[in-house]
Coordinates of N, CA and C and ligand atoms in Angstrom, one line a residue:
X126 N 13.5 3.3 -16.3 CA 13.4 3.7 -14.9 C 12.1 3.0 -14.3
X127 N 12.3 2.3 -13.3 CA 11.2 1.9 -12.7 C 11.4 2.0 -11.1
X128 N 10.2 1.9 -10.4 CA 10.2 2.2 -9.0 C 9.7 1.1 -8.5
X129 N 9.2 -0.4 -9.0 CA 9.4 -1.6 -8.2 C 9.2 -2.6 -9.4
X130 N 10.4 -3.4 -9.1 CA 10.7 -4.8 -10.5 C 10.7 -5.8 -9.8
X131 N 9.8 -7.0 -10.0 CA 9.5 -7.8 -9.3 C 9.5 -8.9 -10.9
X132 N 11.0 -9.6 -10.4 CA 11.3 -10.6 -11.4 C 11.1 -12.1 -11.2
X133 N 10.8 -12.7 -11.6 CA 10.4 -14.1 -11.9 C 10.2 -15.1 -9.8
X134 N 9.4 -13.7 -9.7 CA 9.2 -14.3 -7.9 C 8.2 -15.4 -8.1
X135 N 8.4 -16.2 -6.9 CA 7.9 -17.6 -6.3 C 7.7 -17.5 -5.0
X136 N 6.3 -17.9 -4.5 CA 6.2 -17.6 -3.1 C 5.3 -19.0 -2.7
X137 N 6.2 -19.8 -2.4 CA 5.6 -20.9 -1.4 C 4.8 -21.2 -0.2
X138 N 3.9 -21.5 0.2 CA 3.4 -21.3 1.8 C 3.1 -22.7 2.2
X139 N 3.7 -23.4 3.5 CA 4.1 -24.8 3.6 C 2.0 -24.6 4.5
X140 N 1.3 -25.5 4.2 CA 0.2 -26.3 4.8 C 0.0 -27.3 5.0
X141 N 0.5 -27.3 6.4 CA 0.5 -28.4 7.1 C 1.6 -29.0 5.9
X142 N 1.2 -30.4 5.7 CA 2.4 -31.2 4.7 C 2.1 -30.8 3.3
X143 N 1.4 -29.9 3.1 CA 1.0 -29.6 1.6 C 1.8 -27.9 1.2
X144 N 2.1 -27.7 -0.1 CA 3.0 -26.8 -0.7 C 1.8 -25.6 -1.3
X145 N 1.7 -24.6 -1.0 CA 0.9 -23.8 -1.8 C 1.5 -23.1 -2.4
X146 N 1.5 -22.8 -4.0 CA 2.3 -22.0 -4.7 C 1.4 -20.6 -5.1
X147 N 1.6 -19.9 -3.9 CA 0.8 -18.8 -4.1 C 1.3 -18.0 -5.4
X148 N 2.7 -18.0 -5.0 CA 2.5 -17.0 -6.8 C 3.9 -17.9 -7.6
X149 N 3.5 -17.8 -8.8 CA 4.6 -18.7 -10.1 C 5.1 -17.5 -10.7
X150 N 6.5 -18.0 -10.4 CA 7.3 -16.7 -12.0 C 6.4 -15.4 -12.1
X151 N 6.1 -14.6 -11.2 CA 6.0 -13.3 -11.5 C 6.7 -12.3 -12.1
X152 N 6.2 -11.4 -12.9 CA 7.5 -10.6 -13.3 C 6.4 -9.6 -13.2
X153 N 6.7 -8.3 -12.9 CA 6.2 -6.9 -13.4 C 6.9 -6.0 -12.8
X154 N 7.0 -4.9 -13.8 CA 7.6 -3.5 -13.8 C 6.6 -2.3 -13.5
X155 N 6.9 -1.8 -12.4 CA 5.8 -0.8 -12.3 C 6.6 1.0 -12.4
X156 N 5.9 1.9 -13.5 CA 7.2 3.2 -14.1 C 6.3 4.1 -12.6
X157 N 7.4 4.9 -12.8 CA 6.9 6.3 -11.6 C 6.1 6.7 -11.9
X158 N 4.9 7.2 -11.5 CA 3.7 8.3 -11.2 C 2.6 6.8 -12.0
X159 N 3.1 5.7 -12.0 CA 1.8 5.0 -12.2 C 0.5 5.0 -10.9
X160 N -0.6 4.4 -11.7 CA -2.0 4.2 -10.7 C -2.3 2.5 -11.1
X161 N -1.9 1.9 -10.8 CA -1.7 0.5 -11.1 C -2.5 -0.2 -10.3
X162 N -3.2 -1.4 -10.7 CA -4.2 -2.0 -10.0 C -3.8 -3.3 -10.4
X163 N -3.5 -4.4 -8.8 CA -3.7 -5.8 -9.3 C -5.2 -6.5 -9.5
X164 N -5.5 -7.4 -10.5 CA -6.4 -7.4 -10.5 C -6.9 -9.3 -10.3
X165 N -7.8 -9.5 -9.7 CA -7.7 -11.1 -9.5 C -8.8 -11.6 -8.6
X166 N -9.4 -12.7 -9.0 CA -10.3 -13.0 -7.9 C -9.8 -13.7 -6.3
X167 N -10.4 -13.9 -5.5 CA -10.1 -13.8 -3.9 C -9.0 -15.3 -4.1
X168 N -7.9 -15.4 -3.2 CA -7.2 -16.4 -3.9 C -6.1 -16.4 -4.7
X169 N -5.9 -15.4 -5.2 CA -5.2 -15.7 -6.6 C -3.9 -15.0 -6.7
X170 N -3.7 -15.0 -5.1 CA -2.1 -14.3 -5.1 C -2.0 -12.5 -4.9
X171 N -2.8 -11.5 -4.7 CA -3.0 -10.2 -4.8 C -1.7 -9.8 -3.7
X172 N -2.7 -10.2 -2.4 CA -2.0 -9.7 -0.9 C -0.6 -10.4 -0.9
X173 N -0.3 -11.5 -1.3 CA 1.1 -12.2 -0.9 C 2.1 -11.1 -1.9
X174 N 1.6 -10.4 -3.2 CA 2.4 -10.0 -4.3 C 2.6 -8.5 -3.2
X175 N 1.7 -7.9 -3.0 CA 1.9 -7.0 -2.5 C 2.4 -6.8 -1.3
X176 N 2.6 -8.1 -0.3 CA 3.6 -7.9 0.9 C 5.0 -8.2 0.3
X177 N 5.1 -8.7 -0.8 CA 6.3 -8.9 -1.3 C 6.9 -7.7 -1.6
X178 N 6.1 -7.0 -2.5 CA 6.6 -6.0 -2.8 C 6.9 -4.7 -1.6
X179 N 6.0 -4.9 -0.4 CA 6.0 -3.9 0.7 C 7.0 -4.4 1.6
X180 N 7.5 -5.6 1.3 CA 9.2 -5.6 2.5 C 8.2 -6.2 3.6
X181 N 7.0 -6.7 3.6 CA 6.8 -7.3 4.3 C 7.0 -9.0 4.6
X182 N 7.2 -9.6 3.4 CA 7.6 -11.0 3.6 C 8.5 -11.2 2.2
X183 N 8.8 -12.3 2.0 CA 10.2 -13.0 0.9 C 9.9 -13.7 0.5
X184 N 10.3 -13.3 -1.0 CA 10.0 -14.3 -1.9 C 10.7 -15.8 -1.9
X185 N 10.0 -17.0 -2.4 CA 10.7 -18.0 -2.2 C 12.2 -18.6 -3.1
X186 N 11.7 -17.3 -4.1 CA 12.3 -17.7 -5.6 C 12.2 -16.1 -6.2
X187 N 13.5 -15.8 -6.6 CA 13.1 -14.6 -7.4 C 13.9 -13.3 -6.8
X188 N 13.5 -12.2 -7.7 CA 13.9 -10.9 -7.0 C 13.0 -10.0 -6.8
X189 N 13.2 -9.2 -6.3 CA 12.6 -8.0 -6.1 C 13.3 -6.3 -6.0
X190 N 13.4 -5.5 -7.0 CA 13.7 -4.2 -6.2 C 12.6 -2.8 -6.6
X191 N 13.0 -1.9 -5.1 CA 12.5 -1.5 -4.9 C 13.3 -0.4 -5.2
X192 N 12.6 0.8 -6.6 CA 13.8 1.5 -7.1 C 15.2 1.1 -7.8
X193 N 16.4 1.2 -7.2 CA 17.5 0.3 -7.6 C 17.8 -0.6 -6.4
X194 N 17.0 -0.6 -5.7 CA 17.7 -1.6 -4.2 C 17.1 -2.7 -4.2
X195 N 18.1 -4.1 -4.2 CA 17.6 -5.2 -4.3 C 17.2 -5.6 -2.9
X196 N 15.7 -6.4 -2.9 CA 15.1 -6.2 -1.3 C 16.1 -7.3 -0.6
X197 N 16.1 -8.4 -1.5 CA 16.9 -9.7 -0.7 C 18.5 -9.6 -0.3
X198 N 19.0 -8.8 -0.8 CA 20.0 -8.3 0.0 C 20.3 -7.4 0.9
X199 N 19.2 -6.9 2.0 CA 19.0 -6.0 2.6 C 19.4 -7.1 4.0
X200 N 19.4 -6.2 5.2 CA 19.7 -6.5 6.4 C 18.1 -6.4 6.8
X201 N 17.2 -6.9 8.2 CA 16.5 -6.5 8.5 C 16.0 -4.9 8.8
X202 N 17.1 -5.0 9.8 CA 17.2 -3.1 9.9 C 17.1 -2.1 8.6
X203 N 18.0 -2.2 7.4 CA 18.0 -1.7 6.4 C 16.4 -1.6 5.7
X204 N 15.7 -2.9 5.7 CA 14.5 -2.9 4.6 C 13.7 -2.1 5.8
X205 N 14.1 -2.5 7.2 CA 12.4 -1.6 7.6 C 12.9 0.1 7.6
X206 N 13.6 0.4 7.3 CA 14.3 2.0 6.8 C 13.8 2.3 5.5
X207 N 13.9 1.1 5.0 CA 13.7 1.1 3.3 C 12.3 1.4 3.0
X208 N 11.5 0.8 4.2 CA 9.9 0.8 4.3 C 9.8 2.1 4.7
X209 N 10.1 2.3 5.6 CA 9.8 3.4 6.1 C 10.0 5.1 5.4
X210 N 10.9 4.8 4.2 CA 11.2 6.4 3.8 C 10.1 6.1 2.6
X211 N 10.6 4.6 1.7 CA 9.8 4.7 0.4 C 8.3 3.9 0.3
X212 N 8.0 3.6 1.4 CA 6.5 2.8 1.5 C 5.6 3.4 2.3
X213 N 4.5 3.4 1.6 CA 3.4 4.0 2.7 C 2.2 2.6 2.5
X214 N 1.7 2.5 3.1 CA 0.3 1.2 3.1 C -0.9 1.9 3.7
X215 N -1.9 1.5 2.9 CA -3.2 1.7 3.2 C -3.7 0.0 3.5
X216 N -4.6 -0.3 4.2 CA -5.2 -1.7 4.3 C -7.0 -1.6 3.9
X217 N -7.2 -3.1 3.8 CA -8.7 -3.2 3.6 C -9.2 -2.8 5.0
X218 N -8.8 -3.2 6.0 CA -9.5 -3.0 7.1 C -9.1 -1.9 8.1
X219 N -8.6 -0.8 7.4 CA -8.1 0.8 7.5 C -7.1 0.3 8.4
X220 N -6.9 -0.4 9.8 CA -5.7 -0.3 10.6 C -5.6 0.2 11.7
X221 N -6.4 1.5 11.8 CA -6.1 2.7 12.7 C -5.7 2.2 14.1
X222 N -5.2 3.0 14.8 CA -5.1 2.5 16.5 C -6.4 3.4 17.1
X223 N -7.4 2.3 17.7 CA -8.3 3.0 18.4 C -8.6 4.2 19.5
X224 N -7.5 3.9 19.9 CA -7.6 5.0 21.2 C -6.6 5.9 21.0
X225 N -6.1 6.3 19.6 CA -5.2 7.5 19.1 C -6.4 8.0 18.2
X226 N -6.3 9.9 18.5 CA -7.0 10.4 17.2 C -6.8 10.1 16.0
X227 N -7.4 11.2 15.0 CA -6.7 10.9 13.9 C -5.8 11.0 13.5
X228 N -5.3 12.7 14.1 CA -4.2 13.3 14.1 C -3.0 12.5 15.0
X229 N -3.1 11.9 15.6 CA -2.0 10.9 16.4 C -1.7 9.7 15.5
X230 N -2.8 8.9 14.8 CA -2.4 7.8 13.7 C -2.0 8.2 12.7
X231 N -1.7 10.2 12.6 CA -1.5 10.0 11.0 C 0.0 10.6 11.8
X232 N 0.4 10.4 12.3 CA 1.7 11.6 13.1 C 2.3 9.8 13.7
X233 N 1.8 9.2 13.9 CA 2.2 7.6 14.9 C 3.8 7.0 13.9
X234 N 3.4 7.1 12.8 CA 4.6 6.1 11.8 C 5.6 7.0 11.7
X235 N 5.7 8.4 12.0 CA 6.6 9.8 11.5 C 7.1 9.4 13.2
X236 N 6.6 9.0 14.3 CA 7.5 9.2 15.2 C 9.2 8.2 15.2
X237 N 8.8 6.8 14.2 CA 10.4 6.4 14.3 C 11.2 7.3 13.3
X238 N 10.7 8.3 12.7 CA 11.8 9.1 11.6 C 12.2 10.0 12.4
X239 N 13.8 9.8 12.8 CA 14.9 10.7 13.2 C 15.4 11.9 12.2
X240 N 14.5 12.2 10.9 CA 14.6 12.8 10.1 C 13.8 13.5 9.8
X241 N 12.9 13.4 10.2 CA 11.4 14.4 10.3 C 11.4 15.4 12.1
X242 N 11.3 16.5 12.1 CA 11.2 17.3 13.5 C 10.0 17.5 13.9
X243 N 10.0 17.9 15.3 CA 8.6 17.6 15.6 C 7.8 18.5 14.5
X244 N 8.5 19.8 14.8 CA 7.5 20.9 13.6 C 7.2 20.3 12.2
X245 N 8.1 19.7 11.9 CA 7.3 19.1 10.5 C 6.0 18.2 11.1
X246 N 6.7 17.3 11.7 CA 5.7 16.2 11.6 C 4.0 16.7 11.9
X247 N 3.9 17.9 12.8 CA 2.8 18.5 13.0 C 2.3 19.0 11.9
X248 N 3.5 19.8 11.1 CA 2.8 20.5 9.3 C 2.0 19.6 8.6
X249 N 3.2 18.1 8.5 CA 3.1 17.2 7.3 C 1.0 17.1 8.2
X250 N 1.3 16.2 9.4 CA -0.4 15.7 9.8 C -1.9 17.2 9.4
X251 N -1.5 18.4 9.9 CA -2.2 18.9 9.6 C -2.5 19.3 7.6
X252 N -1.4 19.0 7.2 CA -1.0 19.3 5.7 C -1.7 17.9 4.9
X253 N -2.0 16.7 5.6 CA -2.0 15.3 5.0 C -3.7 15.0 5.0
X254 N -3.9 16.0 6.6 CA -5.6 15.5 6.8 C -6.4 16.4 6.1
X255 N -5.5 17.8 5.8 CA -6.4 18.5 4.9 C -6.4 18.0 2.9
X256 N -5.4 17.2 2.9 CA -5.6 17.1 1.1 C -7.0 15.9 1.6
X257 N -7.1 15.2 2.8 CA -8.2 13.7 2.6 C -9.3 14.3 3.2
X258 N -9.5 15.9 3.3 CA -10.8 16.3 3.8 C -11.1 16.1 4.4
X259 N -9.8 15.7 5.9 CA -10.7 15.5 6.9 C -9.6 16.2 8.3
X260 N -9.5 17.9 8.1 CA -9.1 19.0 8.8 C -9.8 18.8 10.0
X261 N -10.8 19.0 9.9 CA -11.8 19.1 11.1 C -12.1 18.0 11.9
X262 N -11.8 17.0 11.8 CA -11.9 15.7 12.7 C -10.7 15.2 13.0
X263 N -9.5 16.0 13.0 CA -8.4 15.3 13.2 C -8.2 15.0 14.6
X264 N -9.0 15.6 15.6 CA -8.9 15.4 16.9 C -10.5 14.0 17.1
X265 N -10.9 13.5 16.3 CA -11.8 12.3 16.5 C -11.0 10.9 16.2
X266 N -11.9 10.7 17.4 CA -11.2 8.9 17.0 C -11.9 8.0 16.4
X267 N -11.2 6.6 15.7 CA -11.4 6.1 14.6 C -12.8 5.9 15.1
X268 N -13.6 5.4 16.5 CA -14.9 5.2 16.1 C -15.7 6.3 16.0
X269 N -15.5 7.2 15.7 CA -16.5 8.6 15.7 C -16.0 8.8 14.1
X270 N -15.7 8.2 13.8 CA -15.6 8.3 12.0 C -16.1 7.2 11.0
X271 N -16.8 7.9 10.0 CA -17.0 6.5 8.8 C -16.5 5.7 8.2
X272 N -16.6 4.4 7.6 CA -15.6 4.1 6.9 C -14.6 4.5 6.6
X273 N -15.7 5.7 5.5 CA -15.1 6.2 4.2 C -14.3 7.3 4.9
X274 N -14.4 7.9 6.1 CA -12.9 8.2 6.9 C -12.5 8.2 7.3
X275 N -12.1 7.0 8.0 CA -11.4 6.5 8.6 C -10.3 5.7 6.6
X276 N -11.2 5.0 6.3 CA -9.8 5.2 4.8 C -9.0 6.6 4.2
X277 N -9.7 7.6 4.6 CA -9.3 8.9 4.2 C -8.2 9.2 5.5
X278 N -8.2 8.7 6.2 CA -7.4 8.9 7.6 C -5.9 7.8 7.2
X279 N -6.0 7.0 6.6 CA -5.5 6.1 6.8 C -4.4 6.0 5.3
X280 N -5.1 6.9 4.3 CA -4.3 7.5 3.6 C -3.1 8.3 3.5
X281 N -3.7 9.1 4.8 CA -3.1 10.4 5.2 C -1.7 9.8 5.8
X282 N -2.1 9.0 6.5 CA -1.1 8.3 7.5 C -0.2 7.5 6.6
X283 N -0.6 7.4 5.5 CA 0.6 6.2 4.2 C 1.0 7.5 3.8
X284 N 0.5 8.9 3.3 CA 1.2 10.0 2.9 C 2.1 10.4 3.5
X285 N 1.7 10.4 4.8 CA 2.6 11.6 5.9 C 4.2 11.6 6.1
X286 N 4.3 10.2 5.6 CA 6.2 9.6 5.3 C 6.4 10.1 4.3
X287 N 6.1 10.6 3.3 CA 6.7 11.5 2.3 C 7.2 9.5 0.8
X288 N 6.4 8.7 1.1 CA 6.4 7.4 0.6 C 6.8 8.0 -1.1
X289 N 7.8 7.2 -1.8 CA 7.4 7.4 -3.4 C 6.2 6.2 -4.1
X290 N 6.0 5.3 -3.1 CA 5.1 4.3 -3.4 C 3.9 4.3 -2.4
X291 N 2.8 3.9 -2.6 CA 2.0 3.9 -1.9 C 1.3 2.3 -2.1
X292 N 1.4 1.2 -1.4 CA 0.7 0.1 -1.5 C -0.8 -0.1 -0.9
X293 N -1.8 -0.5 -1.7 CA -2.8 -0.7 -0.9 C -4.0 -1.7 -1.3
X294 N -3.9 -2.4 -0.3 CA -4.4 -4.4 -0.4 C -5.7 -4.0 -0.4
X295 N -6.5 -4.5 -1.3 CA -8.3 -4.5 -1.1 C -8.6 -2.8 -0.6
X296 N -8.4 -1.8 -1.0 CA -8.7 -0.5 -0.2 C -10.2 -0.1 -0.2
X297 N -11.3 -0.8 -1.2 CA -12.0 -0.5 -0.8 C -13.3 -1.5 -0.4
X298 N -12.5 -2.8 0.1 CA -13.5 -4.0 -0.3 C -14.3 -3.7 0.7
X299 N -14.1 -3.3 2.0 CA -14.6 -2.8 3.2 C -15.9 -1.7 3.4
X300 N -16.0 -1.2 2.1 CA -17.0 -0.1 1.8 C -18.0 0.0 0.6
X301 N -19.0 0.8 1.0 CA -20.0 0.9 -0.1 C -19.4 1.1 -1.3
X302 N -20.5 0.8 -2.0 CA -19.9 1.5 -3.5 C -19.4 2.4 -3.8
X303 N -20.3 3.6 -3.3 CA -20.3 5.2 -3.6 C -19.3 5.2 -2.9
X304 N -18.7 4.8 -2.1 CA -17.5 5.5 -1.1 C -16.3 5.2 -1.9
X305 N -16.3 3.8 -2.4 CA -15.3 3.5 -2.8 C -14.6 4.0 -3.6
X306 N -15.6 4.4 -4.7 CA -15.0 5.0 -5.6 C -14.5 6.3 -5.1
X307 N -14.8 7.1 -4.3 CA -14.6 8.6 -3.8 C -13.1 8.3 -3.3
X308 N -13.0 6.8 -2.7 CA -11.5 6.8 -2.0 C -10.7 6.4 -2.9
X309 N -11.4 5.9 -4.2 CA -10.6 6.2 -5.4 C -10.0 6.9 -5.9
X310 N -11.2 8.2 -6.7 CA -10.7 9.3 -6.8 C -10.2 10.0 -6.0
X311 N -10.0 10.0 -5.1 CA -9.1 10.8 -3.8 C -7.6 10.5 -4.2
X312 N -7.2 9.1 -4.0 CA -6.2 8.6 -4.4 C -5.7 8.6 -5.7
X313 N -6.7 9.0 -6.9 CA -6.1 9.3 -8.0 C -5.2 10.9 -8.2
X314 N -6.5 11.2 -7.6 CA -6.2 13.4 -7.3 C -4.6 13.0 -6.8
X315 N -4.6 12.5 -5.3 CA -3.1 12.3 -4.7 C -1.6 11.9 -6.1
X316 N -2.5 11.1 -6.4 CA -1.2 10.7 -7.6 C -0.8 10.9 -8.6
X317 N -2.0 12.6 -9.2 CA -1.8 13.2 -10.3 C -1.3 14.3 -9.3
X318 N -1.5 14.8 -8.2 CA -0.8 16.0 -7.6 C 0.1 15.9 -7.2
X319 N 0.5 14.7 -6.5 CA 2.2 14.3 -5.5 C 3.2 13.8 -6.6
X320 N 2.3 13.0 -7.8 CA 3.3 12.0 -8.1 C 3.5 11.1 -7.3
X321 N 2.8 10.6 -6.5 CA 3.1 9.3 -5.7 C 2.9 8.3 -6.9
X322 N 3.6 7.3 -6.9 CA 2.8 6.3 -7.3 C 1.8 5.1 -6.4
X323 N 1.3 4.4 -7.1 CA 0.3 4.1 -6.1 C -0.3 2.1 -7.0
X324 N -0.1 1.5 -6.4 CA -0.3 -0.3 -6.7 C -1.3 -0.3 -5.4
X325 N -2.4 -0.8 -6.3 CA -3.6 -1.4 -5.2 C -3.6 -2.8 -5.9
X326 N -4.6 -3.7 -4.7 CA -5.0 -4.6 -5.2 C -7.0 -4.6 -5.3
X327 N -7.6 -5.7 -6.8 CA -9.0 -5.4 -6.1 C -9.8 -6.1 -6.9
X328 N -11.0 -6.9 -6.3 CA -11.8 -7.6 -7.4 C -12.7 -7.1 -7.8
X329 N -12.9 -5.7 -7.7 CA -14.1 -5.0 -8.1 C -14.1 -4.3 -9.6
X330 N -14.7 -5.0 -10.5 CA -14.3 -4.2 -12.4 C -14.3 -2.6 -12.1
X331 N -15.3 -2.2 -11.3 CA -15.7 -0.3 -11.5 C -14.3 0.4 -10.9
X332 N -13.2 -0.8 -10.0 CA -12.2 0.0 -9.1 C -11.1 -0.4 -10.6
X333 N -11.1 -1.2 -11.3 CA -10.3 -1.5 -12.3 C -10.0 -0.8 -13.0
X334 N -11.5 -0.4 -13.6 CA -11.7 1.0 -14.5 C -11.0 2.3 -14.4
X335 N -10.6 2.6 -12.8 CA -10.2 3.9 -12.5 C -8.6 3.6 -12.7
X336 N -8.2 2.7 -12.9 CA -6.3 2.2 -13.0 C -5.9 2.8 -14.3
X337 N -4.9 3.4 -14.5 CA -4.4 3.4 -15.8 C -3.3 2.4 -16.5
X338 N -3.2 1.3 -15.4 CA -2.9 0.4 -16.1 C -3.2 -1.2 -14.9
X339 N -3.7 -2.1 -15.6 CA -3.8 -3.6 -14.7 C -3.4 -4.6 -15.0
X340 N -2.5 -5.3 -13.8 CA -2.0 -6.7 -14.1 C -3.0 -7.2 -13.4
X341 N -3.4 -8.4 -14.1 CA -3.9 -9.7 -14.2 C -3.4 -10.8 -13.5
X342 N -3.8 -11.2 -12.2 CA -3.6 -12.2 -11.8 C -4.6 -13.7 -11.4
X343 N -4.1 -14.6 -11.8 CA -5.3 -15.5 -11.6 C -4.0 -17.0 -11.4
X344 N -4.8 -17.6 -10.4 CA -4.0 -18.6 -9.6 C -2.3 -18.7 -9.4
X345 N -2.1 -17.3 -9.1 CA -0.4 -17.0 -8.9 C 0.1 -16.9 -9.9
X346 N -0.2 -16.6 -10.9 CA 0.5 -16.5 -12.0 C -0.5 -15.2 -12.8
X347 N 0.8 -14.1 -13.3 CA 0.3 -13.1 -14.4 C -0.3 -13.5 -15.6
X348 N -1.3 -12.7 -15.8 CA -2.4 -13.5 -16.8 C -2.5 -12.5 -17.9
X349 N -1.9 -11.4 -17.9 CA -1.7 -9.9 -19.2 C -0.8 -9.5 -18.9
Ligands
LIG642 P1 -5.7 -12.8 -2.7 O1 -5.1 -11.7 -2.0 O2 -5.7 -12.7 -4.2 O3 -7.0 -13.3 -2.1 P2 -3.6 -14.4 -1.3 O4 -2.3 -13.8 -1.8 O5 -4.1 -14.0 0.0 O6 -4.7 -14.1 -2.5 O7 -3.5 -16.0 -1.4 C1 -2.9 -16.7 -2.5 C2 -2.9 -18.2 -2.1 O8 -2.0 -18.5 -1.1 C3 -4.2 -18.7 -1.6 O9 -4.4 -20.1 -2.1 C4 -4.1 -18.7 -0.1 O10 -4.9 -19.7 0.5 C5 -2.6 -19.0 0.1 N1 -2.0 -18.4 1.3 C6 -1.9 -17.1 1.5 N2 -1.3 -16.9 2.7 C7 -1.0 -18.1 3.2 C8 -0.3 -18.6 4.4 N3 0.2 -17.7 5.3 N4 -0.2 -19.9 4.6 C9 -0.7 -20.8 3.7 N5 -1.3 -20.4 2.5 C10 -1.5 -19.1 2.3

């Protein structure tokens, strides 16, 4: 059983007349309730793997599924459904919409779900901002918040879809040390209590440390 298999992918990027082979023959299997970390210096394929895997872009070569659903045979409409029930994303540079509170960016992605009612969607936001500790500021907007929550905010908002995956590019490159790790362990707590599982990417060894398991990437290609 696995919840994203990402087989012998190839991702080309045309520059100018030149070919960049961001990533070669990838393969990895990631099992349910993992805490998985890509690991790689700046370069070396992290973000392209992980929009691959987020239905955000297509491999040039290869497969991908997500669960049992092969992504490359999906319609447009279908994968952004696909995104929408089983993906949640966190970013390095949080994301937020400025002039929505918190409680409105973490409630914003729940408004295309015709399957969520309003009363939930208000539970899940009040329910999402209190596991990231941040109950009391849900009526502040992102610049009346710190980094470190505004990423707590921004988690909430990857939670609030009820995601079985959780992706998230550089999550803490953007922050101190001390913080980062806190939005670490936050994220780990989330994924020993939800079972989410959860694929980051990150060049930092002390965020490595906290993975219970890491692929290796260095120059588009898996290196462990
Ligand atoms: P990382 O996230 O590890 O820093 P990336 O996945 O962003 O690495 O990039 C991998 C390689 O692909 C790099 O050489 C980068 O310059 C190249 N690349 C990424 N996106 C594009 C793009 N849209 N066009 C051309 N080259 C790209």
């Amino acid at each position: 059983m696995s919840v994203v298999r990402v087989e012998h992918v190839w991702k080309d990027y045309m520059l100018g007349t030149q070919t960049v082979h961001a990533l070669q023959d990838v393969s990895m299997v990631v099992a349910p309730g993992r805490f998985l970390a890509i690991a790689g210096p700046s370069g070396s394929g992290k973000t392209t793997l992980l929009n691959l895997i987020g239905c955000i872009d297509t491999p040039t070569k290869g497969d991908i599924f997500i669960g049992e659903e092969m992504v490359s045979r999906k319609t447009p409409d279908e994968l952004a459904d696909l995104r929408a029930r089983t993906l949640g994303f966190v970013f390095q540079t949080f994301n937020l919409l400025p002039v929505l509170s918190a409680a409105e960016n973490v409630e914003y992605p729940m408004l295309q779900r015709k399957d969520i009612s309003k009363k939930e969607r208000v539970a899940r936001v009040k329910h999402y901002l209190d596991t990231v500790g941040l109950g009391a500021k849900m009526h502040n907007r992102p610049n009346e918040l710190s980094g470190g929550q505004r990423q707590r905010v921004a988690i909430a908002r990857a939670l609030a879809g009820g995601p079985s995956i959780i992706l998230a590019d550089e999550p803490t490159a953007n922050l101190d040390s001390k913080t980062g790790e806190s939005i670490l362990t936050l994220m780990k707590h989330i994924n020993e209590t939800e079972r989410t599982t959860f694929v980051f990417s990150t060049h930092d060894f002390r965020i490595m440390e906290m993975a219970d398991r890491v692929v290796s990437v260095a120059d588009g290609r898996v290196v462990i």
